[in-house]
Amino acid sequence: MIGRMLTPLNNKSFFLFGARGVGKSTYLENVYSQNQAVFVDLLNPEVLDEYIFEISRFTQLISSEENRNKIIIVDEIQKLPALLDIIQSRIQKDKRIFILTGSSARKLKQSGSNLLAGRALVYALFPFSTFELKDDFQLEKVLNFGSLPDAYFAETEEHTKGYLDAYVVTYLEKEIQQEQWVRKIEPFRRFLRVAAQMNGKIINYSAIARDVGADDSSIKQYFEILEDTLLGFILPAHHKSVRKSQRIAPKFYFFDTGVKKAIEKSLNFPLAPYSSPYGDAFEHWIFLELTRLISYFRKDWTLSYSRSKHGVEIDFIIERPYESTIQVEVKSKKKVSATDAQGLETLGCDLDPRANRYLLSQDPLVQTFGSTQALPWKTGLQKIFQF
């Protein structure tokens, strides 16, 4: 059993969002016994149909003598947002505790749901982190196949590949086609492949539109769908002016390195160390770790990237309210030098002379290059989050 870093507050209702397969149900089943909680699985067609046709049966379930003092856990709440009206009333009037999981925020947005008007906290669960896997962690494995639980602990590599391929097919069929979020599925299929190939790169909407055979507005909508279905994250450009930052194209990262490779159909091609794809995958992994740790530690931090007009780039900028900014450069090398810190020492100093600057790599040595600390990547993450 892998312990998760997520630690929700006790005695408080909450939403638990996360892409399919990250282990939301398993996590809750391990935390709450059947004596403590009632589990309502809306992925079960019979259960879903029962409440769609007679929603009062949900009220009867949670009000019964057997269940009236239990926590109510509803799996995949986006399947039936109408339940939120009942849930909100019970939280407000009876102080009942509800835990609501979801693998898509899109349907909740479209239904006008207000996430219970602040009466429930919001948490997220992700594929395994380095610090959850501990001794089971293998860098080459997560770079090539990601860290979704069923993929990471599959019996063989072939089972891992089969799971990831099936994951993409299921996503297209159940999330996209069933919910009819796009008019035509084929352009979206092509878009997914291009988006995977452009993972971590600055988004050029017009170029992607030409490759896909769609218009710019459709491509923007497609990226919104990926975000809303929790399949990835937009990384905005950094600028001192929020208004100006919104004019600069963002980047996009998929939520899992293995799913990204499955979408671009490269699972059968192992990443070669020191190659450009390997470096991209390593940067992708560090981004995912930063995103997960910010969420798990409940940090009110924002992530962005910066690129000068001369092409000098800083991979990640972490802005922290009332604390100094952190600038991060990522290199997959096992031996770094002052040259690798040049972006931080030039553009980084121009952006914020007082920022903390870190160069994270596979180099085991702790070094200093000007105002930049070069650290082994795990050590660097622990220093940033102080754990």
Coordinates of N, CA and C in Angstrom, one line a residue, residues 1-2 6 91 111 121 134 155-156 255 258 262 264 304 307-309 328 338 383:
M1 N 0.8 -1.2 0.0 CA 0.0 0.0 0.0 C 0.9 1.2 0.0
I2 N 0.7 2.1 -1.0 CA 1.5 3.3 -1.1 C 0.7 4.4 -0.4
L6 N -1.8 13.4 0.2 CA -3.0 14.2 0.4 C -3.5 14.0 1.9
I91 N -25.7 19.8 4.0 CA -24.5 20.3 4.7 C -25.0 21.5 5.5
S111 N -23.1 22.8 -16.0 CA -24.4 22.8 -15.3 C -24.6 24.0 -14.4
L121 N -14.5 22.1 0.9 CA -13.2 22.3 0.4 C -12.9 21.6 -0.9
K134 N 8.7 6.5 -2.8 CA 9.9 6.3 -2.0 C 10.8 5.3 -2.6
E155 N 2.1 -5.9 -13.9 CA 3.0 -7.0 -13.8 C 4.2 -7.0 -14.7
T156 N 3.9 -6.6 -16.0 CA 5.0 -6.5 -17.0 C 4.9 -5.2 -17.7
F255 N -0.9 15.6 -17.7 CA -0.9 15.3 -16.3 C 0.0 14.1 -15.9
G258 N 3.4 9.1 -18.9 CA 3.1 7.9 -19.7 C 1.9 8.1 -20.6
A262 N 1.6 7.7 -24.6 CA 0.6 6.8 -25.2 C -0.2 7.6 -26.3
E264 N 1.0 10.1 -28.1 CA 1.8 10.3 -29.3 C 2.3 9.0 -29.9
S304 N 4.7 29.7 -13.4 CA 4.7 30.3 -14.7 C 6.1 30.0 -15.3
R307 N 10.3 33.7 -21.0 CA 11.2 33.6 -22.1 C 11.4 35.0 -22.7
S308 N 12.7 35.4 -22.8 CA 13.0 36.7 -23.4 C 12.9 36.7 -24.9
K309 N 12.9 37.9 -25.4 CA 12.7 38.1 -26.9 C 14.0 37.5 -27.6
V328 N 13.4 28.4 -11.3 CA 13.9 27.0 -11.4 C 14.3 26.7 -12.8
A338 N 28.5 26.1 -14.9 CA 28.0 27.4 -14.8 C 27.2 27.8 -16.1
K383 N 14.0 21.2 -0.7 CA 14.4 22.5 -0.2 C 13.3 23.6 -0.5

